[in-house]
Short mmCIF file of C-alpha atoms and ligand atoms in Angstrom, two decimals:
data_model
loop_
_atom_site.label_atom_id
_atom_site.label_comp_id
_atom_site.label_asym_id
_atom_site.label_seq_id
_atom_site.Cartn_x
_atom_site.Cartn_y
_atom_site.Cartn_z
CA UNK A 7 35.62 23.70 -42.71
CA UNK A 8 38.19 26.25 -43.11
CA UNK A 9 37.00 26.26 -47.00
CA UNK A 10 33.48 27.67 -45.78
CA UNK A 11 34.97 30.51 -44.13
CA UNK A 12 36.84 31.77 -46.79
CA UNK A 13 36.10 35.18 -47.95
CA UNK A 14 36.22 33.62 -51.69
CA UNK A 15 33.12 32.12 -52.99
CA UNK A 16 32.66 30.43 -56.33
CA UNK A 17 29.79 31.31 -58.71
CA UNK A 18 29.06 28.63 -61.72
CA UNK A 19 27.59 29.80 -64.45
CA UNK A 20 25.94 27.41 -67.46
CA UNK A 21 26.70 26.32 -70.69
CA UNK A 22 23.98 25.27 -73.22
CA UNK A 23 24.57 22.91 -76.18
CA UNK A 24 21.58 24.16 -78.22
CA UNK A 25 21.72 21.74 -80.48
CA UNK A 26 20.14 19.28 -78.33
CA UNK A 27 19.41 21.54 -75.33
CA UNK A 28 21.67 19.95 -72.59
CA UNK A 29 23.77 21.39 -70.16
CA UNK A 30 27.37 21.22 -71.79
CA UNK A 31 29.00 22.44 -68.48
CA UNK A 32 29.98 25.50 -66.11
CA UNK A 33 31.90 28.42 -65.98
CA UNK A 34 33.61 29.17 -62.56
CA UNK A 35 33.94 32.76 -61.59
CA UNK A 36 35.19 34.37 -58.57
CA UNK A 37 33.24 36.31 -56.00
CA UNK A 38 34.78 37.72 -53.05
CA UNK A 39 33.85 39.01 -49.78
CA UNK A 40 36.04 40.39 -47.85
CA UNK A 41 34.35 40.79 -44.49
CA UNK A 42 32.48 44.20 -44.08
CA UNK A 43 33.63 45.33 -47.07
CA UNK A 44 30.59 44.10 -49.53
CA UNK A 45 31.23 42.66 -52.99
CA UNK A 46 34.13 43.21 -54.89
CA UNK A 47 33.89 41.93 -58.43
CA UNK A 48 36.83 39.81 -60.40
CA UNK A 49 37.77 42.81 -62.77
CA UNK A 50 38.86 44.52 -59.75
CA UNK A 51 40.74 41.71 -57.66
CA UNK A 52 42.42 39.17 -60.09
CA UNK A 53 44.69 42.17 -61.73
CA UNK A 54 45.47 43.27 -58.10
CA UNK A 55 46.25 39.03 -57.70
CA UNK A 56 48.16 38.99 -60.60
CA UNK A 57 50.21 41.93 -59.56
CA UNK A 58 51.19 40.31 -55.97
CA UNK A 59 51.37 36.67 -57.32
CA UNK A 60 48.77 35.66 -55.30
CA UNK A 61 47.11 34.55 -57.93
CA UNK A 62 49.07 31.17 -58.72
CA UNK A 63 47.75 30.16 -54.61
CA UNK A 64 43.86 31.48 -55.75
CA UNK A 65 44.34 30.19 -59.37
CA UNK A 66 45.15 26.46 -57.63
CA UNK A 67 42.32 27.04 -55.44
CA UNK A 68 40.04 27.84 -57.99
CA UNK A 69 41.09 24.33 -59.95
CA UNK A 70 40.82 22.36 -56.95
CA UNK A 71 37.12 23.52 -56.02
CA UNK A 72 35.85 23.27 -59.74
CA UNK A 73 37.34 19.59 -59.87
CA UNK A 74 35.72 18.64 -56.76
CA UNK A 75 32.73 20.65 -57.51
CA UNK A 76 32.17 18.84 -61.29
CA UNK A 77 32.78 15.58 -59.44
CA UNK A 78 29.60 16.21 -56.93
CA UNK A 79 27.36 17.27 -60.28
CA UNK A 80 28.44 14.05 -61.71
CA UNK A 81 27.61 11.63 -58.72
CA UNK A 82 24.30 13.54 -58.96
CA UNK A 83 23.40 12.15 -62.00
CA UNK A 84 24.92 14.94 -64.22
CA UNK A 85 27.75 12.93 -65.78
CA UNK A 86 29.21 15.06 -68.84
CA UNK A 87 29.11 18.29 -67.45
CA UNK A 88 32.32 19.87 -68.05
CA UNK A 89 33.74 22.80 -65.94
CA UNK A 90 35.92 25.54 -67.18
CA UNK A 91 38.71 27.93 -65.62
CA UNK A 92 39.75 31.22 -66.59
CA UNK A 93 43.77 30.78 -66.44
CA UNK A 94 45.99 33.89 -65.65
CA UNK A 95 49.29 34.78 -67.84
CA UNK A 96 51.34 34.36 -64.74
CA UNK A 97 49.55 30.76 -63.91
CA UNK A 98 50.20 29.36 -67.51
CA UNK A 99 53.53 30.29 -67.73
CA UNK A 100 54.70 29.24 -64.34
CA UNK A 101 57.12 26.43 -64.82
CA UNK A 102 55.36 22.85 -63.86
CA UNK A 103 52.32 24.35 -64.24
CA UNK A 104 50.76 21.15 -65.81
CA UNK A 105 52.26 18.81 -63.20
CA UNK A 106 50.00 21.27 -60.73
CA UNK A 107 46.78 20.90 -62.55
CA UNK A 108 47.41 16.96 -62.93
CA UNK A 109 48.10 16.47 -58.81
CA UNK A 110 44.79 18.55 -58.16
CA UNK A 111 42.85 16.35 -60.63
CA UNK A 112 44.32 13.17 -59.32
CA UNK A 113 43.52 14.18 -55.75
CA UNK A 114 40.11 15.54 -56.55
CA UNK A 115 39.64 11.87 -58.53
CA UNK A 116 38.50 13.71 -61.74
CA UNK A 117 38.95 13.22 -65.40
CA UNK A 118 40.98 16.01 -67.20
CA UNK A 119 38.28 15.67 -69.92
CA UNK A 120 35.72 16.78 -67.17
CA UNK A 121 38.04 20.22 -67.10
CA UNK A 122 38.47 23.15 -69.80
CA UNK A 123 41.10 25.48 -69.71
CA UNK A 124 40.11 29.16 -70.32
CA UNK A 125 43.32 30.86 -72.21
CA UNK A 126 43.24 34.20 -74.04
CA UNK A 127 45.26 35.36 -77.31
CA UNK A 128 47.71 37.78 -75.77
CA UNK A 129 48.74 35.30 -73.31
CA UNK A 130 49.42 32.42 -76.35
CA UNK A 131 51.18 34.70 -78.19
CA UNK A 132 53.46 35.63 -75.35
CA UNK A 133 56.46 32.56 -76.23
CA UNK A 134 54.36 30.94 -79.06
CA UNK A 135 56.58 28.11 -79.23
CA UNK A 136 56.49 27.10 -75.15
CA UNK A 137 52.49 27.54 -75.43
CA UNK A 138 51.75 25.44 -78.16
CA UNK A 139 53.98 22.52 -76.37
CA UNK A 140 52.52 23.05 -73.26
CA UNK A 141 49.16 22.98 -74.96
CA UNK A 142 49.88 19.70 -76.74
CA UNK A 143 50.90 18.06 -73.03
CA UNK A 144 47.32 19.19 -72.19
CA UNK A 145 45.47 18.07 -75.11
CA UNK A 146 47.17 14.50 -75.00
CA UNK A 147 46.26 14.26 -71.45
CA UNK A 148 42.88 15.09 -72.34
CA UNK A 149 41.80 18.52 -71.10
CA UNK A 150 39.52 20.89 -73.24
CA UNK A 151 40.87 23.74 -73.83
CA UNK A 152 39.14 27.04 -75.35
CA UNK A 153 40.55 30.73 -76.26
CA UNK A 154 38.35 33.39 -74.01
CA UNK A 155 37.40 36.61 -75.40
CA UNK A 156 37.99 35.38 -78.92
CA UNK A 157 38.41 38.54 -81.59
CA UNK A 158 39.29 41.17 -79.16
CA UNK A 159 43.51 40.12 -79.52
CA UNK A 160 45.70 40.30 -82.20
CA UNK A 161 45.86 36.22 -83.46
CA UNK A 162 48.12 35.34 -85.83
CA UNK A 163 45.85 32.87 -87.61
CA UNK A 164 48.62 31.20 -89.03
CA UNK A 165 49.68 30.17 -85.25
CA UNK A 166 45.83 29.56 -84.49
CA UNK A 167 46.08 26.58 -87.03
CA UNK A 168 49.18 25.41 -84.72
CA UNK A 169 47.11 25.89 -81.96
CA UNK A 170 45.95 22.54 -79.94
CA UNK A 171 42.69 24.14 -78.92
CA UNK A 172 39.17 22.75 -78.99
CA UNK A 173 36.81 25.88 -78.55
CA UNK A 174 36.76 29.40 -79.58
CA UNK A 175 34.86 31.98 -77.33
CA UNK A 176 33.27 34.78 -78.93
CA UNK A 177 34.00 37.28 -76.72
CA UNK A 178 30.59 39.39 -75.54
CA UNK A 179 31.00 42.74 -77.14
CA UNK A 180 30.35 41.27 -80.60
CA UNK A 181 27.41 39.71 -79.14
CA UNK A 182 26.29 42.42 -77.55
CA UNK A 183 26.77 44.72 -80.44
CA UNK A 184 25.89 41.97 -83.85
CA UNK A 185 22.08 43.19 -84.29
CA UNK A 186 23.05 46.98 -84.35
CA UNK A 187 26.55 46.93 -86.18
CA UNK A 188 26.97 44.83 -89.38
CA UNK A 189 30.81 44.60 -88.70
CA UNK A 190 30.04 42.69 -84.90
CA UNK A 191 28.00 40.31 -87.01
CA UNK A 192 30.53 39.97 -89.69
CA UNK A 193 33.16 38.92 -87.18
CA UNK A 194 30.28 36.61 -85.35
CA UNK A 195 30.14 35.28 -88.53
CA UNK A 196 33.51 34.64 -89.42
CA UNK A 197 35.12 33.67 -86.18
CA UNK A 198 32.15 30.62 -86.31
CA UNK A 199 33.48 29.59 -90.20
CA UNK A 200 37.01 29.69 -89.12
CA UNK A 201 36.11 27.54 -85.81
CA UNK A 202 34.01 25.50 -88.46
CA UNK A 203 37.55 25.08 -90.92
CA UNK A 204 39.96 24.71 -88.09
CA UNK A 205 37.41 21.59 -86.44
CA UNK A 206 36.89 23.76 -83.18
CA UNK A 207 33.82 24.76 -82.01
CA UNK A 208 32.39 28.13 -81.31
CA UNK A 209 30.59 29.33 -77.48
CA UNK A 210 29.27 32.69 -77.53
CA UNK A 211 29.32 34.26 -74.21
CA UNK A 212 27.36 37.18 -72.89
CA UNK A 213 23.68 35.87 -74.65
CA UNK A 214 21.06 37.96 -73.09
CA UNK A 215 18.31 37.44 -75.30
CA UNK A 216 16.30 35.11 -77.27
CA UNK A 217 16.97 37.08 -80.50
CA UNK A 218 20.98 36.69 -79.77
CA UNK A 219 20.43 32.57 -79.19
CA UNK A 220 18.41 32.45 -82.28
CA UNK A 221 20.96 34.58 -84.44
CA UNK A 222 23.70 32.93 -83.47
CA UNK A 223 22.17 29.28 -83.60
CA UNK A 224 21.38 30.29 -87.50
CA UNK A 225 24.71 31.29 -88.13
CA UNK A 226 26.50 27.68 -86.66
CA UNK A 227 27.39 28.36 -82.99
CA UNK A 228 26.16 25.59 -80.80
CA UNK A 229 27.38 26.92 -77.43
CA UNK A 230 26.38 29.53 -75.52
CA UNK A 231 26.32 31.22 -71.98
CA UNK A 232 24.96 34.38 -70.60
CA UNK A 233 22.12 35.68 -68.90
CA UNK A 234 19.67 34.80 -71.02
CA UNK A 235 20.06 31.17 -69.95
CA UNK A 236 21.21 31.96 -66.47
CA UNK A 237 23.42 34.31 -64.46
CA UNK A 238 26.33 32.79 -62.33
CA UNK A 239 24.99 30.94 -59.83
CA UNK A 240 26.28 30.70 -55.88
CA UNK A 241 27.48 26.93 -55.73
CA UNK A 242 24.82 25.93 -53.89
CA UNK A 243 21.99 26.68 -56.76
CA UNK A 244 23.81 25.74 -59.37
CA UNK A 245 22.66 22.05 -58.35
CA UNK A 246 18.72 22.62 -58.21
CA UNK A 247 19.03 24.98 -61.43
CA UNK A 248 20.29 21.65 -63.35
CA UNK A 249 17.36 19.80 -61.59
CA UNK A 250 15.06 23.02 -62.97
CA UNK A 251 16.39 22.78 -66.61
CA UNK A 252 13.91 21.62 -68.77
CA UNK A 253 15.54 22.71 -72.29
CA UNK A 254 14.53 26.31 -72.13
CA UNK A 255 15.28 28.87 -70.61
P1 C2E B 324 35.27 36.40 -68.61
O1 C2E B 324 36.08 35.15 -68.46
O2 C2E B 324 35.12 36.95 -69.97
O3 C2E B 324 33.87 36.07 -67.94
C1 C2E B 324 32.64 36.53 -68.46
C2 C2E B 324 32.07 37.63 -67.61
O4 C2E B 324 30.84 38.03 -68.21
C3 C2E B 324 31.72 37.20 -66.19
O5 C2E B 324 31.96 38.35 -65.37
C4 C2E B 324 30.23 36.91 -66.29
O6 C2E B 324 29.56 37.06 -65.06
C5 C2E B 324 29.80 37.96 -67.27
N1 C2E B 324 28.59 37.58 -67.98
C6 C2E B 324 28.12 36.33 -68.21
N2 C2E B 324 26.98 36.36 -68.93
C7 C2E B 324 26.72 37.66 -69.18
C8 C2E B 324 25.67 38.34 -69.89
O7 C2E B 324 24.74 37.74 -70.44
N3 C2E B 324 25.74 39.69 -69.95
C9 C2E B 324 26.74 40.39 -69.35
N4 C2E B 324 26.73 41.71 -69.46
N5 C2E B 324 27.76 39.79 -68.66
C10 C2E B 324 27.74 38.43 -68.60
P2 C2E B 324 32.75 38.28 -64.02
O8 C2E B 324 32.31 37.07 -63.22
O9 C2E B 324 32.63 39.61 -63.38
O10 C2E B 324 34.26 38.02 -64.44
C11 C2E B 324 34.99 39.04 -65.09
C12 C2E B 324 36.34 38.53 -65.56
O11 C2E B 324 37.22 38.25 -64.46
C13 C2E B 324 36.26 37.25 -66.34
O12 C2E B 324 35.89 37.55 -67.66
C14 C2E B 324 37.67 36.70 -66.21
O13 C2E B 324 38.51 37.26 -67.17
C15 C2E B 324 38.09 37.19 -64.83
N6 C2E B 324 37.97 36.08 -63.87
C16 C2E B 324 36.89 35.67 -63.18
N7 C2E B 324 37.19 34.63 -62.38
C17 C2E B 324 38.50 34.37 -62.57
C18 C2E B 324 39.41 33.38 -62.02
O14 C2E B 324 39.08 32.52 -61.21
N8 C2E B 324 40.71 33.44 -62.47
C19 C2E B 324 41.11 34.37 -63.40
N9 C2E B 324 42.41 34.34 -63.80
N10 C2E B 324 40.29 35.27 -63.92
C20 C2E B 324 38.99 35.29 -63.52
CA1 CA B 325 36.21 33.24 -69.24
CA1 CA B 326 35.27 36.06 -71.90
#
């Protein structure tokens, strides 16, 4: 199909619940090859997107493909995997944005609980008032929705309490950093007790090692991604890694 050709290619990267060892669900991430040209990584293209709009069409696509994609993993036996999307500024605030996610879900014949939104700060904070309705219509419909890169905006925690949002990320440089700096572990630490008094959960991103899973398991956070579990994967091993999983990594 024309979809194989595309110089786009998804990568899906998992989520662990550690608190019982499952698969909570998959991060989509893009990957694209423009032909010849080798690899060029997301940091570099979805600013350039942004900047020429293309990314509403690529955003869309990116929807679309997770929805059917979380679909296949269920009909494989996988049924509460959940897949998340990294949402531009310029996608959220596009007027009917919501009616757009709804059609591709409806035509994809998936459940918005099956998707999570990935928002961050700066782009809330940008018309509070719109984002927290807009939220809301998403919430009551039924999508997850999580704040990405948690700690590295400025949050105004009195509109985080307004906020309809299920999961906080803790963005990887406090991971990263936590075992060597007391203040990285401090905000670990209190970004999981706020999650904790606000009812949202906590996923730390950017885990690489055993003694990162283990710290943050003791200090609440049941979530987690990063390589110490697995790297993205190409679509078509995400499948057999699932099959693979045993519990640990
Ligand atoms: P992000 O949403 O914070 O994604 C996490 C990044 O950390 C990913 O990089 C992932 O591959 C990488 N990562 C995961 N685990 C580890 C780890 O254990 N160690 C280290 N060092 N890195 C880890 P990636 O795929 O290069 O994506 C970079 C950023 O590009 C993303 O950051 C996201 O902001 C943006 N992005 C990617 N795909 C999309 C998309 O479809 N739409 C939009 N709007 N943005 C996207
Ligand atoms: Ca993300
Ligand atoms: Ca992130």
């Amino acid at each position: 199909s024309a979809m194989d050709q595309a110089p786009s290619q998804r990568a899906y990267q998992p989520q662990i619940q550690l608190s019982n060892k499952r698969v909570y669900g998959s991060e989509a991430s893009g990957r694209w090859r423009p032909p010849a040209r080798g690899f060029v990584p997301p940091n570099h293209f979805i600013p350039i997107a942004e900047e020429i709009g293309l990314i509403i069409t690529l955003g869309a696509w990116v929807i679309a493909e997770a929805a059917r994609q979380v679909k296949r993993w269920h009909a494989a036996g996988f049924g509460e995997l959940v897949v998340s999307v990294n949402i531009s500024a310029l996608q959220f605030h596009q007027a009917g944005f919501l009616n757009e996610v709804q059609g591709i879900l409806e035509q994809a014949g998936t459940a918005p609980s099956s998707l999570e939104l990935e928002l961050t700060e700066s782009m809330l904070m940008t018309d509070m008032e719109v984002s927290i309705q807009v939220l809301q219509a998403f919430r009551d419909l039924g999508y997850r929705i999580a704040i990405d890169d948690f700690g590295t905006g400025f949050s105004c925690l009195n509109y985080l309490r307004r906020l309809p949002v299920n999961i906080l990320k803790i963005d990887q440089s406090f991971v990263r950093d936590m075992q060597t700096d007391s203040a990285s572990l401090a905000i670990v630490a209190s970004i999981i007790r706020l999650a904790e008094s606000l009812g949202m959960e906590t996923i730390a991103e950017g885990v690489e090692t055993v003694e990162e899973s283990g710290l943050l398991s003791n200090q609440g956070c049941n979530l987690m991604q990063g390589y110490y579990f697995s790297k993205p994967l190409p679509v078509a091993q995400f499948e057999p890694w699932l099959q693979q999983w045993s519990g640990n990594p």
